[in-house]
CSV table of C-alpha atoms in Angstrom, one decimal:
chain,number,residue,atom,x,y,z
G,180,UNK,CA,113.7,100.4,97.9
G,181,UNK,CA,111.5,99.2,100.7
G,182,UNK,CA,108.4,101.9,99.6
G,183,UNK,CA,109.0,103.0,96.4
G,184,UNK,CA,110.7,100.7,94.5
G,185,UNK,CA,115.1,96.0,98.0
G,186,UNK,CA,123.3,84.8,88.9
G,187,UNK,CA,123.5,81.9,86.8
G,188,UNK,CA,126.5,81.7,84.7
G,189,UNK,CA,127.4,85.0,84.5
G,190,UNK,CA,129.1,86.0,80.7
G,191,UNK,CA,132.3,88.0,81.4
G,192,UNK,CA,133.2,90.7,79.2
G,193,UNK,CA,136.1,92.9,78.8
G,194,UNK,CA,136.4,96.0,81.0
G,195,UNK,CA,137.7,98.0,78.4
G,196,UNK,CA,140.8,100.2,78.5
G,197,UNK,CA,139.9,102.0,81.9
G,198,UNK,CA,139.6,98.6,83.8
G,199,UNK,CA,143.0,96.5,82.0
G,200,UNK,CA,145.5,98.5,84.8
G,201,UNK,CA,145.1,96.0,87.5
G,202,UNK,CA,146.2,97.7,91.1
G,203,UNK,CA,149.7,97.2,91.7
G,204,UNK,CA,149.9,95.6,88.4
G,205,UNK,CA,150.2,92.3,90.4
G,206,UNK,CA,150.6,88.8,87.4
G,207,UNK,CA,150.6,86.2,90.5
G,208,UNK,CA,148.5,83.0,90.7
G,209,UNK,CA,145.3,85.5,92.1
G,210,UNK,CA,145.4,87.0,88.8
G,211,UNK,CA,142.5,85.4,87.1
G,212,UNK,CA,143.4,85.1,83.0
G,213,UNK,CA,139.5,84.7,82.1
G,214,UNK,CA,138.2,88.0,83.2
G,215,UNK,CA,142.1,89.5,83.5
G,216,UNK,CA,141.6,91.1,87.5
G,217,UNK,CA,143.7,90.7,90.5
G,218,UNK,CA,142.1,89.3,94.2
G,219,UNK,CA,145.5,90.3,95.3
G,220,UNK,CA,144.9,93.3,97.2
G,221,UNK,CA,147.5,93.0,99.8
G,222,UNK,CA,149.6,93.9,96.8
G,223,UNK,CA,148.0,96.2,95.7
G,224,UNK,CA,149.9,99.0,97.2
G,225,UNK,CA,148.3,101.6,99.6
G,226,UNK,CA,145.3,101.6,98.3
G,227,UNK,CA,142.3,104.6,98.9
G,228,UNK,CA,138.8,104.1,98.2
G,229,UNK,CA,135.9,106.4,98.3
G,230,UNK,CA,133.1,105.6,98.7
G,231,UNK,CA,129.1,106.9,99.5
G,232,UNK,CA,126.7,105.4,100.7
G,233,UNK,CA,123.0,106.8,103.0
G,234,UNK,CA,123.0,104.8,106.1
G,235,UNK,CA,122.2,106.0,109.7
G,236,UNK,CA,121.7,104.7,113.0
G,237,UNK,CA,122.2,101.1,113.5
G,238,UNK,CA,123.1,100.5,109.6
G,239,UNK,CA,125.8,103.1,109.3
G,240,UNK,CA,127.2,101.6,112.3
G,241,UNK,CA,127.3,97.8,110.0
G,242,UNK,CA,128.5,100.1,107.9
G,243,UNK,CA,131.4,101.4,110.5
G,244,UNK,CA,132.1,98.4,111.2
G,245,UNK,CA,133.3,96.4,108.2
G,246,UNK,CA,134.7,99.2,107.1
G,247,UNK,CA,137.5,98.9,110.1
G,248,UNK,CA,137.7,94.9,109.5
G,249,UNK,CA,138.6,95.2,105.3
G,250,UNK,CA,141.1,98.4,106.7
G,251,UNK,CA,142.1,95.5,109.7
G,252,UNK,CA,142.7,93.3,106.9
G,253,UNK,CA,144.4,95.3,104.5
G,254,UNK,CA,146.3,98.1,105.8
G,255,UNK,CA,147.5,98.9,103.1
G,256,UNK,CA,143.9,100.3,102.0
G,257,UNK,CA,141.9,103.2,103.3
G,258,UNK,CA,138.3,103.3,103.2
G,259,UNK,CA,136.6,106.7,103.0
G,260,UNK,CA,133.3,107.2,104.3
G,261,UNK,CA,130.6,109.9,103.2
G,262,UNK,CA,126.9,108.9,104.5
G,263,UNK,CA,123.9,110.8,102.7
G,264,UNK,CA,121.0,111.7,102.8
G,265,UNK,CA,119.1,109.0,101.0
G,266,UNK,CA,117.2,111.3,98.6
G,267,UNK,CA,120.4,113.6,98.3
G,268,UNK,CA,122.4,110.6,97.0
G,269,UNK,CA,119.7,109.2,94.9
G,270,UNK,CA,119.8,112.1,93.1
G,271,UNK,CA,123.4,113.7,92.9
G,272,UNK,CA,124.9,110.1,92.0
G,273,UNK,CA,124.8,110.8,88.5
G,274,UNK,CA,126.6,113.4,88.8
G,275,UNK,CA,129.1,112.5,91.4
G,276,UNK,CA,130.3,109.6,89.5
G,277,UNK,CA,130.7,111.6,86.1
G,278,UNK,CA,133.3,114.0,89.0
G,279,UNK,CA,137.0,112.4,88.6
G,280,UNK,CA,136.9,113.1,92.4
G,281,UNK,CA,133.3,111.5,93.0
G,282,UNK,CA,133.5,108.0,94.7
G,283,UNK,CA,134.4,105.2,93.7
G,284,UNK,CA,131.8,102.9,94.6
G,285,UNK,CA,128.3,104.1,95.8
G,286,UNK,CA,124.9,102.6,96.8
G,287,UNK,CA,122.3,102.6,94.5
G,288,UNK,CA,119.2,102.3,94.2
G,289,UNK,CA,117.6,99.2,92.2
G,290,UNK,CA,115.4,99.2,88.8
G,291,UNK,CA,115.4,101.6,86.2
G,292,UNK,CA,115.7,105.0,87.3
G,293,UNK,CA,118.6,105.2,89.6
G,294,UNK,CA,121.1,101.3,88.7
G,295,UNK,CA,119.7,101.7,85.1
G,296,UNK,CA,121.0,104.9,84.5
G,297,UNK,CA,123.5,104.7,86.0
G,298,UNK,CA,124.7,101.2,83.8
G,299,UNK,CA,123.4,102.5,80.2
G,300,UNK,CA,125.0,105.9,80.6
G,301,UNK,CA,128.6,104.2,81.0
G,302,UNK,CA,129.3,105.0,85.2
G,303,UNK,CA,129.7,102.8,86.5
G,304,UNK,CA,131.4,98.8,85.7
G,305,UNK,CA,130.3,95.6,84.7
G,306,UNK,CA,131.1,93.4,87.4
G,307,UNK,CA,130.4,90.4,85.5
G,308,UNK,CA,135.1,89.4,86.0
G,309,UNK,CA,134.6,89.7,89.1
G,310,UNK,CA,131.7,87.4,89.1
G,311,UNK,CA,134.3,84.9,87.8
G,312,UNK,CA,136.9,86.0,90.4
G,313,UNK,CA,135.0,85.7,93.2
G,314,UNK,CA,132.0,82.6,92.5
G,315,UNK,CA,129.3,85.4,92.7
G,316,UNK,CA,127.6,83.6,90.1
G,317,UNK,CA,126.8,80.7,92.8
G,318,UNK,CA,127.0,82.7,95.8
G,319,UNK,CA,124.4,85.6,95.0
G,320,UNK,CA,120.6,83.8,94.7
G,321,UNK,CA,119.3,84.1,91.4
G,322,UNK,CA,116.6,86.0,92.2
G,323,UNK,CA,118.6,88.5,94.2
G,324,UNK,CA,121.2,88.5,91.6
G,325,UNK,CA,118.5,89.9,88.8
G,326,UNK,CA,117.6,92.4,91.0
G,327,UNK,CA,121.2,93.9,89.3
G,328,UNK,CA,121.4,92.8,86.2
G,329,UNK,CA,120.6,94.4,82.8
G,330,UNK,CA,121.3,93.0,79.3
G,331,UNK,CA,124.2,95.0,77.7
G,332,UNK,CA,121.7,96.3,74.8
G,333,UNK,CA,119.9,98.3,78.1
G,334,UNK,CA,116.6,97.1,77.1
G,335,UNK,CA,115.9,94.2,79.7
G,336,UNK,CA,116.0,94.5,83.7
G,337,UNK,CA,116.4,91.3,85.3
G,338,UNK,CA,119.1,89.1,83.6
G,339,UNK,CA,122.6,90.1,80.9
G,340,UNK,CA,125.1,91.1,83.0
G,341,UNK,CA,125.8,91.7,86.4
G,342,UNK,CA,126.2,95.6,87.4
G,343,UNK,CA,125.8,95.9,91.5
G,344,UNK,CA,125.6,93.6,93.9
G,345,UNK,CA,124.0,92.8,97.4
G,346,UNK,CA,125.0,93.0,100.4
G,347,UNK,CA,124.9,90.5,103.7
G,348,UNK,CA,122.0,91.8,105.2
G,349,UNK,CA,118.0,92.0,103.4
G,350,UNK,CA,115.1,93.7,103.9
G,351,UNK,CA,111.5,91.9,102.6
G,352,UNK,CA,107.6,92.3,103.5
G,353,UNK,CA,106.4,89.1,105.9
G,354,UNK,CA,103.9,88.5,108.7
G,355,UNK,CA,105.0,90.4,112.3
G,356,UNK,CA,103.0,89.4,114.9
G,357,UNK,CA,102.2,90.2,119.0
G,358,UNK,CA,103.5,87.1,120.9
G,359,UNK,CA,101.6,88.2,124.4
G,360,UNK,CA,98.4,88.9,122.1
G,361,UNK,CA,98.2,85.2,121.0
G,362,UNK,CA,99.4,83.7,123.9
G,363,UNK,CA,96.8,84.6,125.7
G,364,UNK,CA,94.5,84.1,122.9
G,365,UNK,CA,95.6,80.9,122.7
G,366,UNK,CA,96.5,80.8,118.9
G,367,UNK,CA,100.4,79.1,117.5
G,368,UNK,CA,102.5,80.9,115.2
G,369,UNK,CA,100.3,80.3,112.2
G,370,UNK,CA,102.8,78.1,109.5
G,371,UNK,CA,99.9,78.9,107.0
G,372,UNK,CA,98.0,80.9,105.8
G,373,UNK,CA,94.5,78.6,106.6
G,374,UNK,CA,95.7,78.9,109.8
G,375,UNK,CA,96.6,82.6,109.8
G,376,UNK,CA,93.3,83.1,108.6
G,377,UNK,CA,91.8,80.4,111.9
G,378,UNK,CA,93.9,82.7,114.6
G,379,UNK,CA,92.1,85.9,112.7
G,380,UNK,CA,88.5,84.6,112.8
G,381,UNK,CA,89.5,84.2,116.9
G,382,UNK,CA,91.2,87.1,117.4
G,383,UNK,CA,88.1,88.5,115.4
G,384,UNK,CA,85.4,86.7,118.5
G,385,UNK,CA,88.1,87.8,121.3
G,386,UNK,CA,87.6,91.3,120.8
G,387,UNK,CA,91.1,91.5,118.9
G,388,UNK,CA,91.6,94.0,116.1
G,389,UNK,CA,93.2,90.4,113.3
G,390,UNK,CA,95.5,92.9,111.0
G,391,UNK,CA,96.5,95.5,112.2
G,392,UNK,CA,96.9,98.3,109.3
G,393,UNK,CA,96.1,101.8,107.4
G,394,UNK,CA,95.8,102.7,104.0
G,395,UNK,CA,95.2,106.5,103.9
G,396,UNK,CA,98.6,107.0,102.5
G,397,UNK,CA,99.2,103.8,100.5
G,398,UNK,CA,99.8,99.9,102.9
G,399,UNK,CA,101.2,98.2,100.0
G,400,UNK,CA,103.2,95.9,101.8
G,401,UNK,CA,99.6,92.7,102.8
G,402,UNK,CA,99.0,92.9,99.2
G,403,UNK,CA,102.1,92.2,98.2
G,404,UNK,CA,102.9,89.7,100.9
G,405,UNK,CA,99.9,88.2,100.2
G,406,UNK,CA,100.3,88.2,96.2
G,407,UNK,CA,104.2,86.0,97.2
G,408,UNK,CA,101.7,83.5,98.5
G,409,UNK,CA,99.9,82.8,94.7
G,410,UNK,CA,102.4,83.6,92.6
G,411,UNK,CA,105.5,82.0,91.8
G,412,UNK,CA,109.5,83.5,92.6
G,413,UNK,CA,109.1,83.5,88.7
G,414,UNK,CA,105.9,84.7,87.6
G,415,UNK,CA,106.5,87.3,90.0
G,416,UNK,CA,109.8,87.9,88.7
G,417,UNK,CA,109.5,87.5,84.6
G,418,UNK,CA,106.8,90.6,85.6
G,419,UNK,CA,108.1,93.0,86.7
G,420,UNK,CA,111.5,92.6,85.0
G,421,UNK,CA,109.0,93.4,81.7
G,422,UNK,CA,108.5,89.3,80.2
G,423,UNK,CA,105.0,89.9,78.6
G,424,UNK,CA,104.5,87.0,78.0
G,425,UNK,CA,103.3,86.8,81.5
G,426,UNK,CA,100.3,89.0,83.5
G,427,UNK,CA,99.8,90.5,86.5
G,428,UNK,CA,97.2,87.8,87.2
G,429,UNK,CA,99.1,85.4,86.5
G,430,UNK,CA,101.4,86.4,89.6
G,431,UNK,CA,98.5,85.6,91.5
G,432,UNK,CA,97.7,89.3,92.0
G,433,UNK,CA,94.7,88.6,91.6
G,434,UNK,CA,94.4,85.8,93.8
G,435,UNK,CA,95.3,88.3,96.5
G,436,UNK,CA,93.5,91.2,96.4
G,437,UNK,CA,90.4,88.5,96.6
G,438,UNK,CA,91.8,87.4,99.3
G,439,UNK,CA,92.4,91.0,100.2
G,440,UNK,CA,88.7,92.3,100.0
G,441,UNK,CA,86.8,89.3,101.7
G,442,UNK,CA,90.2,90.3,105.7
G,443,UNK,CA,88.1,93.9,104.5
G,444,UNK,CA,84.1,92.6,104.0
G,445,UNK,CA,85.1,90.1,107.4
G,446,UNK,CA,85.9,93.5,109.3
G,447,UNK,CA,89.0,91.7,110.0
G,448,UNK,CA,91.4,95.2,109.4
G,449,UNK,CA,91.7,98.0,111.7
G,450,UNK,CA,87.9,100.3,111.1
G,451,UNK,CA,88.3,102.7,109.3
G,452,UNK,CA,91.7,101.7,108.2
G,453,UNK,CA,90.7,104.1,105.0
G,454,UNK,CA,91.9,107.8,107.4
G,455,UNK,CA,95.1,106.4,109.3
G,456,UNK,CA,97.9,106.9,108.1
G,457,UNK,CA,101.3,104.6,107.7
G,458,UNK,CA,103.6,105.7,111.1
G,459,UNK,CA,99.7,106.1,113.2
G,460,UNK,CA,100.0,102.0,111.7
G,461,UNK,CA,103.3,101.4,112.3
G,462,UNK,CA,103.1,102.5,116.1
G,463,UNK,CA,99.1,101.7,116.9
G,464,UNK,CA,100.0,97.8,116.0
G,465,UNK,CA,103.3,98.3,118.2
G,466,UNK,CA,101.5,100.1,120.8
G,467,UNK,CA,98.7,96.6,120.7
G,468,UNK,CA,96.8,97.4,118.9
G,469,UNK,CA,96.2,94.2,116.7
G,470,UNK,CA,97.4,90.3,116.8
G,471,UNK,CA,98.8,90.5,112.8
G,472,UNK,CA,100.6,93.0,110.6
G,473,UNK,CA,102.6,92.6,107.4
G,474,UNK,CA,105.2,94.9,107.3
G,475,UNK,CA,108.7,95.2,105.7
G,476,UNK,CA,111.4,94.3,107.8
G,477,UNK,CA,113.1,97.3,110.6
G,478,UNK,CA,109.7,99.4,109.6
G,479,UNK,CA,108.7,98.9,113.8
G,480,UNK,CA,111.6,100.4,115.4
G,481,UNK,CA,111.9,97.6,118.0
G,482,UNK,CA,113.9,98.9,121.8
G,483,UNK,CA,115.9,95.7,122.7
G,484,UNK,CA,113.4,94.5,125.5
G,485,UNK,CA,110.0,94.6,122.7
G,486,UNK,CA,112.5,92.0,120.7
G,487,UNK,CA,110.9,89.9,123.0
G,488,UNK,CA,107.0,90.8,122.6
G,489,UNK,CA,107.4,90.1,118.5
G,490,UNK,CA,107.9,87.3,116.3
G,491,UNK,CA,108.0,87.1,112.5
G,492,UNK,CA,106.6,84.4,110.0
G,493,UNK,CA,107.5,84.2,106.1
G,494,UNK,CA,104.2,82.1,105.1
G,495,UNK,CA,104.6,79.2,102.3
G,496,UNK,CA,102.8,79.4,99.0
G,497,UNK,CA,99.1,78.0,99.4
G,498,UNK,CA,99.6,75.9,96.5
G,499,UNK,CA,103.3,74.6,97.5
G,500,UNK,CA,103.9,74.6,101.3
G,501,UNK,CA,107.3,73.3,100.7
G,502,UNK,CA,108.2,76.2,98.4
G,503,UNK,CA,108.0,80.0,100.1
G,504,UNK,CA,108.5,83.4,98.1
G,505,UNK,CA,108.5,86.7,99.7
G,506,UNK,CA,109.5,90.5,98.7
G,507,UNK,CA,113.1,90.9,99.6
G,508,UNK,CA,116.0,93.2,97.7
G,509,UNK,CA,119.2,93.5,99.9
G,510,UNK,CA,119.0,97.4,101.0
G,511,UNK,CA,121.0,98.1,97.9
G,512,UNK,CA,122.9,98.0,95.0
G,513,UNK,CA,126.3,98.5,95.7
G,514,UNK,CA,128.1,99.9,92.3
G,515,UNK,CA,131.8,100.4,91.2
G,516,UNK,CA,132.5,103.7,89.2
G,517,UNK,CA,134.2,103.6,85.8
G,518,UNK,CA,135.8,106.6,86.6
G,519,UNK,CA,137.5,104.3,89.8
G,520,UNK,CA,140.8,104.3,89.7
G,521,UNK,CA,141.2,101.6,91.7
G,522,UNK,CA,138.1,98.9,90.5
G,523,UNK,CA,140.5,95.4,91.9
G,524,UNK,CA,140.7,97.2,95.0
G,525,UNK,CA,136.5,98.7,95.0
G,526,UNK,CA,135.8,94.8,93.8
G,527,UNK,CA,137.6,93.1,97.5
G,528,UNK,CA,135.8,94.9,99.6
G,529,UNK,CA,132.0,95.0,97.6
G,530,UNK,CA,133.3,90.4,98.1
G,531,UNK,CA,133.8,91.7,102.1
G,532,UNK,CA,130.3,93.0,102.0
G,533,UNK,CA,128.8,90.4,101.2
G,534,UNK,CA,131.4,87.5,103.0
G,535,UNK,CA,130.2,85.3,106.0
G,536,UNK,CA,131.3,88.2,108.4
G,537,UNK,CA,129.4,91.3,106.1
G,538,UNK,CA,126.1,88.6,107.7
G,539,UNK,CA,127.2,87.8,111.7
G,540,UNK,CA,127.4,91.7,111.7
G,541,UNK,CA,124.8,92.5,109.9
G,542,UNK,CA,123.3,89.9,112.8
G,543,UNK,CA,125.1,91.8,115.5
G,544,UNK,CA,123.8,95.5,114.5
G,545,UNK,CA,120.5,93.7,114.9
G,546,UNK,CA,120.2,93.1,111.4
G,547,UNK,CA,118.4,90.1,108.8
G,548,UNK,CA,121.2,88.3,107.4
G,549,UNK,CA,121.0,87.5,103.8
G,550,UNK,CA,124.6,85.1,101.2
G,551,UNK,CA,125.0,83.1,105.0
G,552,UNK,CA,123.0,81.2,107.1
G,553,UNK,CA,125.4,79.5,109.6
G,554,UNK,CA,125.0,83.0,112.1
G,555,UNK,CA,124.5,83.6,115.0
G,556,UNK,CA,122.0,84.9,116.6
G,557,UNK,CA,121.4,85.9,120.5
G,558,UNK,CA,118.6,84.8,122.5
G,559,UNK,CA,117.4,87.7,123.6
G,560,UNK,CA,116.3,89.4,119.5
G,561,UNK,CA,113.6,87.5,119.7
G,562,UNK,CA,112.0,89.1,116.2
G,563,UNK,CA,115.7,89.1,114.8
G,564,UNK,CA,115.5,85.1,115.8
G,565,UNK,CA,112.8,84.5,113.8
G,566,UNK,CA,113.0,87.1,111.0
G,567,UNK,CA,116.3,85.8,110.2
G,568,UNK,CA,114.7,82.4,110.1
G,569,UNK,CA,112.3,83.6,107.1
G,570,UNK,CA,114.9,85.0,105.3
G,571,UNK,CA,116.6,81.4,105.6
G,572,UNK,CA,113.2,79.9,104.6
G,573,UNK,CA,112.5,82.3,101.3
G,574,UNK,CA,116.9,81.6,100.5
G,575,UNK,CA,116.6,78.0,100.0
G,576,UNK,CA,113.5,78.0,97.9
G,577,UNK,CA,115.5,80.6,96.0
G,578,UNK,CA,112.4,82.3,96.0
G,579,UNK,CA,113.2,86.7,96.3
G,580,UNK,CA,110.8,88.7,94.6
G,581,UNK,CA,111.6,92.0,93.7
G,582,UNK,CA,109.9,94.9,94.8
G,583,UNK,CA,106.8,94.7,92.7
G,584,UNK,CA,106.4,98.6,92.0
G,585,UNK,CA,109.8,98.9,89.8
G,586,UNK,CA,107.7,97.0,87.0
G,587,UNK,CA,106.9,100.5,86.3
G,588,UNK,CA,108.1,104.4,87.1
G,589,UNK,CA,104.4,104.6,88.0
G,590,UNK,CA,103.1,101.4,89.5
G,591,UNK,CA,104.1,102.1,93.6
G,592,UNK,CA,100.9,105.4,92.3
G,593,UNK,CA,99.3,103.1,90.4
G,594,UNK,CA,98.2,100.0,93.1
G,595,UNK,CA,97.7,102.6,95.6
G,596,UNK,CA,95.0,104.6,93.8
G,597,UNK,CA,93.4,101.1,93.0
G,598,UNK,CA,93.4,100.2,96.6
G,599,UNK,CA,91.8,102.2,97.9
G,600,UNK,CA,89.6,102.0,94.8
G,601,UNK,CA,88.9,98.6,96.0
G,602,UNK,CA,88.0,99.5,99.5
G,603,UNK,CA,85.8,101.3,98.7
G,604,UNK,CA,83.4,99.6,96.4
G,605,UNK,CA,84.3,101.8,93.7
G,606,UNK,CA,86.8,98.7,91.6
G,607,UNK,CA,86.5,94.7,90.8
G,608,UNK,CA,89.7,93.1,91.5
G,609,UNK,CA,89.6,92.0,88.8
G,610,UNK,CA,90.0,96.2,87.1
G,611,UNK,CA,92.7,96.2,90.1
G,612,UNK,CA,94.8,93.9,87.8
G,613,UNK,CA,93.2,95.4,84.3
G,614,UNK,CA,94.8,98.9,85.6
G,615,UNK,CA,99.0,97.3,86.6
G,616,UNK,CA,98.2,95.4,83.2
G,617,UNK,CA,97.9,98.8,81.3
G,618,UNK,CA,100.5,101.0,83.6
G,619,UNK,CA,103.2,98.7,82.8
G,620,UNK,CA,103.0,98.6,79.1
G,621,UNK,CA,102.8,102.0,78.9
G,622,UNK,CA,105.9,101.5,81.6
G,623,UNK,CA,107.3,99.0,78.9
G,624,UNK,CA,106.6,101.4,75.9
G,625,UNK,CA,107.8,104.2,77.5
G,626,UNK,CA,111.8,102.5,78.1
G,627,UNK,CA,112.1,100.7,75.0
G,628,UNK,CA,111.3,104.2,72.9
């Protein structure tokens, strides 16, 4: 997910004996012969689906609203939802899915540690037949689909078969700005990296902090945000998903590290940032200390009144301004248990979670939509308007890239440590990149072993 870790033509694989029975035994036109699944939810008879997820607050309200909408659309379906703590769900999901009374649908985490383990252990269904039946192979951008794919021999992530689906909302890394400060400085929101640097220099000269920042307990968003301006979506995706033909330098990481080092040397980061923790850095920015901040969407905790005082930018690539690449993933990989008695109905609910209705409901609850651009954002939600525009730009370019730390189980620790040493002058950007490659190499060897 955000600080830890978020179709081309998909091959149709048999679901196996446990999936051969479709709900209600429908054999009407809604059953596709090629995939042997039914999309006839109304004809499935009375069905109860157990769902486990970790969403609370506005996210929980969003999920509850969609469950209510699906049940109204299909009165024969009852969805029994359990909301669990994030860490509890992720650490116990493998056990829950082996229980005959466990959830039929659950939100897993992307990557080898959660989704890959569940898929490899046969605990969740291969969703290729449903991708064909519902057209998910054209609905889901390839760069988002890869976050949920594994080869069926489970040696490779990022290609092969679909084992989870996204939802119609997204979490990203981008650049936030203080609307009032930009106006006071006479700066229009930058549209390129060059314009951003010119704005930072002007802010510094005026006595402002160009970039609100703290690196005491991490602070990788700024590096990954810059990386997306230099590396292509293809190179970053391939690296994270284990292609040994791509090095960290190929992903724009060296350019990003050099850029970040120069910003630190120019005094563009919050003074004493090395001793500022994440939560304090966020509070400082929202409280008026800093003009810009690289951040995970939704992490500022803005109130309705604050929405008009902060904006969001997804900058285009440096070498190709017509292309926008951005770190982004759906907040949860939705899986169907292999033990689910009504997998076809469960798949219909996953399809509903990816629908235009789901995207609009996300907006209505203050969250960024995914998969659909034809949503209505209230004018009063200024920050969300700019966030949605950023997501749309990345989607138009099919430019989503996964969180870089998905490339190994220890990559987040490596990035954090190397950045702190780089700021202290104890390592160089080149050495940071070499350490990242070494970490991934070790991780790949462990995975193959």
